[in-house]
């Protein structure tokens, strides 16, 4: 049963082949047996899950239908869940039980999805390897010595290991697409504003966006359908109608114009990945797509701009964790300053502290113009590059990451080398565009992803292209040995 996709689960439940309760209990047993190897969950909510599954079965018995009704999922542990610990992978929030549900959580629950628990993640979503979690690193099911990517690494590892058919993630600079690539999944970062951020603990508010991680594009369509939509509680949510993503997966790719930016194949890209990306391009050409070489001339400035803007916003967002209102408080503070200082020093791990320092520095008087304002100008140039490109092409294609998953610990002493792994993903966040990563093959037994980017609100186009590709390739069907 654990091999079933969301689409197959929906059919199985509708045909009464099994109940949501049976499926939920099977997956919970599988998690208990296998997750000790992976560490993909921070909190399991077994009782709640069985309760939700029974409720979903009762709704089906009453004639209700729906692709998510009774479907087991997991939530990245930065989506607030009423009465359940929501840690954000941090000691700071180890004792925090959310007093309300994030919009994503309540929408999916209303659609009948069954949440099995909260998945591990990089602390405050800062990272590309899931090594900065207070709860320990997550292992990649394809090779337990390697990272699963981050920051949604727990969601990715759990889905890749068939502990869950799908899970939520968030993507600030690549944290859905990059772990999807490194674990052989399909992951979609929606247009900024497509999915509500209400109740999603903020890292960098102008970049953060929630989205689905699953094995297939078809399943991403199902999960995104349950997540997307206008939310008056989130002032950056956009009031645009949500199309029926599942109904639009079968459009023909005849004449689809795919732009391939030369900057995506620069020095630094593993040549074995470049070869797999070219193979996937050929596959899409066979389906009728037309390839056009393009350029995104300001792409080389994306990493420096992102690593000013994201820490700047983080330093502001994380100022709320002061030992008074939320989370960790130090023992016996001498005075208020001591309370702030020690609570924050004890509650935040080294990567989070580094980002707060960088961000506060970039925003300080005298440096604001030199760093923050400059970075914002680059952001605009990058957006303009995309707008120019999308005048000529329907989709942009390239690698998701320059390298396959690295060994746990390999980049610990050099944070910049980890930041460089985001080179192909962060441009979409800076511009607010939707992006998808899907399986494209393997290098030394480790998965590789191909990335597709589309104009604003064209998530349906990404899913359509990915689904057609997956009907003609089988990379996405491979599962890791031992899982
Ligand atoms: N790796 C990037 C960072 O550390 C992106 C993380 C994310 O998308 N949440 O900021």
Coordinates of C-alpha atoms and ligand atoms in Angstrom, one line a residue:
X1 CA 0.0 0.0 0.0
X2 CA 2.9 2.3 0.7
X3 CA 3.9 2.4 -3.0
X4 CA 0.6 4.0 -4.0
X5 CA 0.6 7.6 -5.3
X6 CA -2.0 10.1 -4.1
X7 CA -4.0 9.6 -7.4
X8 CA -4.0 5.8 -6.8
X9 CA -5.0 6.2 -3.2
X10 CA -7.9 8.4 -4.3
X11 CA -9.1 5.7 -6.7
X12 CA -8.5 2.9 -4.1
X13 CA -10.5 4.8 -1.5
X14 CA -13.3 5.5 -4.0
X15 CA -13.4 1.9 -5.0
X16 CA -13.4 0.8 -1.4
X17 CA -10.3 -1.3 -1.9
X18 CA -9.1 -0.1 1.5
X19 CA -10.1 2.5 4.1
X20 CA -8.2 5.6 5.1
X21 CA -7.9 4.2 8.6
X22 CA -6.2 1.0 7.2
X23 CA -3.9 3.1 5.0
X24 CA -3.0 5.5 7.8
X25 CA -2.2 2.7 10.3
X26 CA -0.1 0.9 7.6
X27 CA 2.0 4.1 7.1
X28 CA 2.3 4.8 10.8
X29 CA 3.7 1.3 11.3
X30 CA 6.1 1.8 8.4
X31 CA 7.2 5.1 9.9
X32 CA 7.8 3.4 13.3
X33 CA 9.9 0.7 11.6
X34 CA 11.9 2.8 9.1
X35 CA 12.1 6.4 10.2
X36 CA 14.8 5.8 12.9
X37 CA 17.2 5.4 9.9
X38 CA 16.1 8.7 8.3
X39 CA 15.0 11.1 11.1
X40 CA 12.4 12.6 8.8
X41 CA 9.8 13.4 11.4
X42 CA 10.0 15.7 14.4
X43 CA 6.6 15.0 15.8
X44 CA 4.2 12.1 15.0
X45 CA 0.5 12.7 15.6
X46 CA -0.7 9.1 15.5
X47 CA -4.0 9.6 17.5
X48 CA -5.0 12.7 15.6
X49 CA -4.2 10.9 12.3
X50 CA -6.4 7.9 13.1
X51 CA -9.2 10.2 14.2
X52 CA -8.9 12.2 11.0
X53 CA -8.8 9.0 8.9
X54 CA -11.9 7.7 10.6
X55 CA -13.7 11.0 9.9
X56 CA -12.6 10.9 6.3
X57 CA -14.0 7.3 5.9
X58 CA -17.2 8.5 7.5
X59 CA -17.4 11.4 5.0
X60 CA -16.9 9.0 2.1
X61 CA -19.5 6.6 3.5
X62 CA -21.9 9.6 3.3
X63 CA -21.3 10.0 -0.4
X64 CA -18.7 12.7 -0.2
X65 CA -15.8 12.5 -2.8
X66 CA -12.5 14.4 -3.3
X67 CA -9.0 13.5 -4.3
X68 CA -7.6 14.4 -0.8
X69 CA -10.4 12.9 1.2
X70 CA -8.6 10.3 3.4
X71 CA -5.2 10.9 1.8
X72 CA -2.3 10.7 4.3
X73 CA 0.2 13.6 4.2
X74 CA 2.8 15.3 6.4
X75 CA 3.4 18.9 7.2
X76 CA 6.8 20.6 7.3
X77 CA 7.2 21.7 10.9
X78 CA 6.8 25.4 10.2
X79 CA 3.1 25.2 9.4
X80 CA 1.3 26.0 12.7
X81 CA -0.9 23.1 13.8
X82 CA -3.4 23.7 16.6
X83 CA -2.3 22.1 19.9
X84 CA 0.7 20.4 18.2
X85 CA 4.3 21.3 18.7
X86 CA 5.5 23.5 15.8
X87 CA 9.2 23.7 16.3
X88 CA 10.6 25.1 13.0
X89 CA 13.5 22.8 13.6
X90 CA 14.7 25.0 16.4
X91 CA 15.4 24.7 20.1
X92 CA 13.8 28.2 20.3
X93 CA 10.3 26.6 19.6
X94 CA 10.9 23.2 21.0
X95 CA 8.2 23.9 23.6
X96 CA 5.8 25.8 21.3
X97 CA 2.4 24.4 20.7
X98 CA 0.6 26.5 18.1
X99 CA -2.6 28.1 19.2
X100 CA -4.1 27.9 15.7
X101 CA -3.8 26.1 12.3
X102 CA -2.0 27.7 9.4
X103 CA -4.3 28.3 6.4
X104 CA -2.5 25.5 4.5
X105 CA -3.2 23.1 7.4
X106 CA -6.8 24.0 7.8
X107 CA -7.5 24.0 4.0
X108 CA -6.0 20.5 3.6
X109 CA -7.8 19.2 6.7
X110 CA -11.1 20.6 5.3
X111 CA -10.4 18.7 2.1
X112 CA -10.1 15.5 4.2
X113 CA -6.3 15.1 4.1
X114 CA -5.0 13.1 7.1
X115 CA -1.8 14.6 8.7
X116 CA 0.5 11.9 10.1
X117 CA 2.9 14.4 11.7
X118 CA 5.4 17.2 11.4
X119 CA 8.5 16.7 9.3
X120 CA 12.1 17.6 10.1
X121 CA 13.6 20.7 8.5
X122 CA 16.6 23.1 8.7
X123 CA 16.3 25.4 11.6
X124 CA 13.9 28.3 10.6
X125 CA 14.2 26.9 7.0
X126 CA 17.8 28.1 6.7
X127 CA 19.8 25.6 4.8
X128 CA 20.1 23.3 1.8
X129 CA 21.0 20.0 3.6
X130 CA 18.7 19.6 6.6
X131 CA 21.8 19.6 8.8
X132 CA 20.9 22.7 10.8
X133 CA 17.9 21.1 12.6
X134 CA 18.0 21.1 16.4
X135 CA 16.5 17.6 16.0
X136 CA 19.5 16.3 14.1
X137 CA 20.2 15.7 10.4
X138 CA 17.9 13.9 8.0
X139 CA 19.3 11.1 5.9
X140 CA 18.8 10.7 2.2
X141 CA 17.0 7.3 1.6
X142 CA 19.0 6.9 -1.6
X143 CA 22.2 6.8 0.4
X144 CA 22.1 7.2 4.2
X145 CA 25.5 8.9 4.2
X146 CA 24.2 11.7 2.1
X147 CA 22.0 14.8 2.8
X148 CA 18.4 14.8 1.4
X149 CA 18.6 18.5 0.6
X150 CA 16.9 21.2 2.6
X151 CA 15.3 23.0 4.1
X152 CA 12.2 20.7 3.5
X153 CA 14.5 17.7 3.9
X154 CA 12.2 15.8 6.3
X155 CA 9.2 16.0 3.9
X156 CA 11.4 14.9 1.0
X157 CA 13.0 12.0 2.8
X158 CA 9.7 10.7 4.1
X159 CA 8.0 10.9 0.6
X160 CA 11.0 9.4 -1.2
X161 CA 11.2 6.5 1.3
X162 CA 7.5 5.8 0.8
X163 CA 6.6 6.7 4.4
X164 CA 4.1 9.2 3.0
X165 CA 2.7 9.7 -0.5
X166 CA 3.1 13.5 -0.3
X167 CA 4.0 16.3 2.0
X168 CA 4.0 20.1 2.3
X169 CA 7.2 22.1 2.0
X170 CA 8.2 25.7 1.7
X171 CA 10.6 27.3 -0.7
X172 CA 12.4 30.6 0.1
X173 CA 15.4 30.0 -2.2
X174 CA 14.8 26.4 -3.4
X175 CA 13.7 24.4 -0.4
X176 CA 11.0 22.5 -2.2
X177 CA 12.8 22.0 -5.6
X178 CA 16.3 21.3 -4.3
X179 CA 15.3 18.4 -1.9
X180 CA 12.9 17.1 -4.5
X181 CA 15.9 16.9 -6.9
X182 CA 18.1 15.3 -4.4
X183 CA 15.6 12.6 -3.5
X184 CA 14.0 11.8 -6.9
X185 CA 10.7 13.6 -6.2
X186 CA 8.5 16.2 -8.0
X187 CA 8.3 19.4 -6.1
X188 CA 6.5 22.7 -7.0
X189 CA 7.2 26.2 -5.7
X190 CA 4.1 28.2 -6.6
X191 CA 4.0 31.9 -7.7
X192 CA 4.5 34.2 -4.7
X193 CA 1.0 34.9 -3.3
X194 CA -0.6 31.7 -4.7
X195 CA -0.5 29.8 -1.4
X196 CA -1.3 31.6 1.9
X197 CA 1.6 32.3 4.3
X198 CA -0.7 32.8 7.2
X199 CA 0.5 30.5 10.0
X200 CA 3.6 29.6 8.1
X201 CA 6.5 30.7 10.4
X202 CA 8.3 33.4 8.5
X203 CA 11.9 33.1 7.3
X204 CA 12.1 35.8 4.6
X205 CA 8.6 37.0 4.0
X206 CA 9.0 38.4 0.5
X207 CA 10.4 35.1 -0.8
X208 CA 8.7 32.3 1.3
X209 CA 6.1 30.2 -0.5
X210 CA 4.5 26.9 0.5
X211 CA 4.0 24.1 -2.0
X212 CA 3.7 20.3 -2.6
X213 CA 6.3 17.6 -2.6
X214 CA 5.2 14.3 -4.1
X215 CA 6.4 11.5 -6.4
X216 CA 4.6 12.7 -9.5
X217 CA 3.3 15.9 -11.2
X218 CA -0.1 14.4 -11.0
X219 CA 0.1 14.2 -7.2
X220 CA 1.6 17.7 -7.0
X221 CA -1.5 18.9 -8.8
X222 CA -3.8 17.2 -6.3
X223 CA -1.9 18.6 -3.3
X224 CA -1.5 22.1 -4.7
X225 CA -5.3 22.2 -5.4
X226 CA -5.9 21.8 -1.7
X227 CA -3.3 24.4 -0.7
X228 CA -3.8 27.3 -3.3
X229 CA -6.2 30.2 -3.1
X230 CA -6.8 33.7 -1.8
X231 CA -6.6 34.2 1.9
X232 CA -7.7 37.6 3.4
X233 CA -5.5 36.8 6.4
X234 CA -2.4 37.1 4.3
X235 CA -1.9 40.6 2.9
X236 CA 0.4 39.2 0.1
X237 CA -2.0 36.5 -0.9
X238 CA -3.3 37.2 -4.4
X239 CA -7.0 37.0 -5.4
X240 CA -6.7 35.0 -8.6
X241 CA -9.0 32.1 -9.5
X242 CA -7.4 28.7 -8.9
X243 CA -7.7 26.5 -12.0
X244 CA -8.4 22.8 -11.9
X245 CA -4.8 21.6 -12.0
X246 CA -5.7 17.9 -12.4
X247 CA -8.0 18.6 -15.4
X248 CA -5.2 20.3 -17.3
X249 CA -2.4 17.7 -17.2
X250 CA -3.0 16.3 -20.6
X251 CA -2.4 19.3 -22.9
X252 CA -0.2 18.6 -25.9
X253 CA 3.4 19.9 -25.8
X254 CA 3.3 20.4 -29.6
X255 CA 4.9 23.8 -30.3
X256 CA 5.7 24.5 -26.6
X257 CA 8.6 26.9 -26.6
X258 CA 11.2 26.0 -24.1
X259 CA 14.0 28.5 -23.3
X260 CA 17.3 27.1 -22.1
X261 CA 19.4 29.8 -20.5
X262 CA 23.1 29.5 -21.2
X263 CA 23.9 30.7 -17.7
X264 CA 22.3 27.5 -16.3
X265 CA 25.1 25.5 -17.9
X266 CA 28.0 27.5 -16.6
X267 CA 31.2 26.3 -14.9
X268 CA 30.3 24.6 -11.6
X269 CA 27.6 22.4 -13.1
X270 CA 28.6 18.7 -12.8
X271 CA 29.0 17.6 -16.4
X272 CA 27.1 14.3 -15.7
X273 CA 24.1 16.4 -14.6
X274 CA 24.4 18.6 -17.7
X275 CA 24.2 15.4 -19.8
X276 CA 21.1 14.2 -18.1
X277 CA 19.4 17.6 -18.5
X278 CA 20.2 17.5 -22.3
X279 CA 18.6 14.0 -22.4
X280 CA 15.5 15.4 -20.8
X281 CA 15.5 18.2 -23.3
X282 CA 15.6 15.7 -26.1
X283 CA 12.7 13.8 -24.5
X284 CA 10.6 17.0 -24.5
X285 CA 11.6 17.7 -28.1
X286 CA 10.2 14.3 -29.1
X287 CA 6.9 15.4 -27.5
X288 CA 6.8 18.4 -29.8
X289 CA 8.5 21.1 -27.8
X290 CA 10.8 23.6 -29.6
X291 CA 14.0 24.5 -27.9
X292 CA 15.4 28.1 -27.9
X293 CA 18.7 29.2 -26.4
X294 CA 18.1 32.2 -24.2
X295 CA 20.1 34.3 -21.7
X296 CA 19.4 35.6 -18.1
X297 CA 22.3 38.0 -18.0
X298 CA 22.0 39.0 -14.4
X299 CA 21.8 35.5 -13.0
X300 CA 25.4 35.6 -11.6
X301 CA 24.3 38.3 -9.1
X302 CA 21.4 36.2 -7.7
X303 CA 23.3 34.5 -4.9
X304 CA 24.9 37.6 -3.4
X305 CA 21.5 39.5 -3.7
X306 CA 19.6 36.6 -2.1
X307 CA 22.1 36.2 0.7
X308 CA 21.6 39.9 1.6
X309 CA 17.8 40.1 1.2
X310 CA 16.9 36.8 2.9
X311 CA 19.1 37.3 6.1
X312 CA 17.9 41.0 6.3
X313 CA 14.3 39.8 6.4
X314 CA 15.2 37.0 8.7
X315 CA 16.8 39.3 11.2
X316 CA 13.7 41.3 11.3
X317 CA 11.3 38.3 11.4
X318 CA 13.2 36.5 14.1
X319 CA 13.4 39.5 16.4
X320 CA 10.0 38.4 17.8
X321 CA 11.8 35.4 19.5
X322 CA 12.9 37.4 22.5
X323 CA 12.4 34.9 25.4
X324 CA 9.3 36.8 26.5
X325 CA 6.5 36.1 24.0
X326 CA 7.5 32.9 22.3
X327 CA 9.5 29.8 22.9
X328 CA 12.7 29.3 24.8
X329 CA 13.5 31.4 27.9
X330 CA 16.9 31.2 29.7
X331 CA 17.1 30.2 33.4
X332 CA 17.4 33.0 36.0
X333 CA 17.9 36.1 33.9
X334 CA 19.7 38.9 35.7
X335 CA 17.8 41.6 34.0
X336 CA 15.9 42.2 30.7
X337 CA 19.0 42.5 28.5
X338 CA 20.4 39.3 30.0
X339 CA 17.0 37.6 29.3
X340 CA 17.1 38.6 25.6
X341 CA 20.7 37.8 25.1
X342 CA 20.8 34.4 26.7
X343 CA 17.4 33.2 25.5
X344 CA 18.4 34.0 21.9
X345 CA 22.0 32.7 22.3
X346 CA 20.6 29.4 23.7
X347 CA 17.6 29.1 21.5
X348 CA 19.1 29.7 18.0
X349 CA 21.7 27.5 16.4
X350 CA 24.9 28.7 14.7
X351 CA 23.4 29.1 11.1
X352 CA 20.5 31.1 12.3
X353 CA 22.7 33.3 14.4
X354 CA 25.0 33.9 11.4
X355 CA 22.0 35.0 9.3
X356 CA 20.7 37.3 12.0
X357 CA 24.1 39.0 12.2
X358 CA 24.5 39.3 8.4
X359 CA 21.0 40.6 8.1
X360 CA 21.2 43.1 10.9
X361 CA 24.5 44.4 9.5
X362 CA 23.1 44.8 6.0
X363 CA 20.2 46.8 7.3
X364 CA 22.2 49.0 9.6
X365 CA 22.6 52.7 9.0
X366 CA 25.5 53.3 6.6
X367 CA 25.3 49.9 5.1
X368 CA 21.7 49.8 4.0
X369 CA 22.4 51.7 0.8
X370 CA 25.5 49.7 0.0
X371 CA 24.0 46.3 0.5
X372 CA 20.3 46.0 1.0
X373 CA 19.3 48.7 -1.6
X374 CA 21.8 47.3 -4.1
X375 CA 20.4 43.8 -3.6
X376 CA 16.9 45.0 -4.2
X377 CA 18.0 46.7 -7.5
X378 CA 19.5 43.4 -8.6
X379 CA 16.3 41.7 -7.7
X380 CA 14.5 44.0 -10.2
X381 CA 17.0 43.3 -12.9
X382 CA 16.6 39.6 -12.5
X383 CA 12.8 39.9 -12.7
X384 CA 13.2 42.0 -15.9
X385 CA 15.5 39.3 -17.4
X386 CA 12.7 36.8 -16.9
X387 CA 10.0 39.1 -18.3
X388 CA 12.1 39.6 -21.4
X389 CA 12.7 35.8 -21.7
X390 CA 9.0 35.0 -21.3
X391 CA 8.2 37.2 -24.3
X392 CA 9.9 34.6 -26.4
X393 CA 9.3 31.3 -24.6
X394 CA 6.6 29.5 -22.6
X395 CA 8.8 27.7 -20.2
X396 CA 12.4 27.9 -19.0
X397 CA 14.4 24.7 -18.4
X398 CA 17.7 23.9 -16.6
X399 CA 19.2 21.9 -13.9
X400 CA 17.7 22.2 -10.3
X401 CA 21.1 21.8 -8.6
X402 CA 24.7 21.9 -9.8
X403 CA 25.6 18.7 -7.9
X404 CA 23.9 15.6 -6.6
X405 CA 23.4 15.2 -2.8
X406 CA 26.7 15.6 -0.9
X407 CA 27.9 13.7 2.1
X408 CA 26.5 14.7 5.5
X409 CA 29.0 17.1 7.1
X410 CA 30.9 17.7 3.8
X411 CA 30.0 21.4 3.7
X412 CA 29.8 22.2 7.4
X413 CA 33.0 24.1 7.6
X414 CA 32.2 26.2 4.5
X415 CA 28.7 27.8 4.5
X416 CA 29.4 29.6 1.3
X417 CA 29.9 26.3 -0.6
X418 CA 26.4 25.3 0.6
X419 CA 25.0 28.7 -0.5
X420 CA 26.4 28.1 -4.0
X421 CA 24.2 25.0 -4.3
X422 CA 21.2 27.4 -4.6
X423 CA 22.5 29.0 -7.8
X424 CA 19.7 27.7 -10.1
X425 CA 16.8 27.9 -7.7
X426 CA 16.9 31.3 -6.0
X427 CA 16.3 33.4 -9.1
X428 CA 12.7 32.2 -9.2
X429 CA 12.2 33.3 -5.6
X430 CA 13.7 36.7 -6.3
X431 CA 11.3 37.2 -9.2
X432 CA 8.3 35.5 -7.4
X433 CA 7.9 33.0 -10.3
X434 CA 6.6 29.4 -10.1
X435 CA 9.1 26.6 -10.5
X436 CA 9.1 22.8 -10.5
X437 CA 11.7 20.1 -10.2
X438 CA 11.2 16.6 -11.5
X439 CA 13.4 13.5 -11.7
X440 CA 15.8 13.3 -14.6
X441 CA 18.1 10.4 -13.8
X442 CA 20.9 9.4 -11.5
X443 CA 24.6 10.1 -11.0
X444 CA 26.4 7.3 -9.0
X445 CA 23.0 6.2 -7.6
X446 CA 22.0 9.6 -6.5
X447 CA 19.0 11.4 -8.0
X448 CA 19.2 14.4 -10.3
X449 CA 16.4 16.9 -11.0
X450 CA 15.5 19.0 -14.0
X451 CA 13.9 22.4 -13.3
X452 CA 11.1 24.1 -15.1
X453 CA 10.1 27.8 -14.6
X454 CA 7.0 29.5 -15.9
X455 CA 5.4 33.0 -16.0
X456 CA 3.3 34.1 -13.0
X457 CA 0.4 31.8 -12.1
X458 CA 1.3 29.3 -14.8
X459 CA 1.6 26.4 -12.3
X460 CA -0.8 24.5 -14.5
X461 CA 1.6 24.7 -17.4
X462 CA 4.5 23.4 -15.3
X463 CA 2.4 20.5 -14.1
X464 CA 1.2 19.7 -17.6
X465 CA 4.7 19.6 -19.0
X466 CA 6.0 17.5 -16.1
X467 CA 3.1 15.1 -16.4
X468 CA 3.6 14.6 -20.1
X469 CA 7.3 14.0 -19.4
X470 CA 6.5 11.5 -16.7
X471 CA 4.2 9.6 -19.0
X472 CA 7.2 9.1 -21.3
X473 CA 10.0 8.5 -18.8
X474 CA 10.3 6.3 -15.7
X475 CA 12.8 8.0 -13.5
X476 CA 10.1 9.1 -11.1
X477 CA 8.9 5.6 -10.5
X478 CA 12.3 4.4 -9.1
X479 CA 12.4 3.8 -5.4
X480 CA 15.4 3.6 -3.1
X481 CA 16.7 0.2 -2.1
X482 CA 15.6 -0.8 1.4
X483 CA 12.5 1.4 1.4
Ligands
LIG1 N1 19.2 27.3 1.0 C1 18.5 28.5 1.0 C2 18.8 29.2 2.3 O1 19.4 28.6 3.1 C3 17.0 28.3 0.8 C4 16.3 27.8 1.9 C5 14.8 27.8 1.7 O2 14.3 27.9 0.5 N2 14.1 27.8 2.8 O3 18.4 30.3 2.5

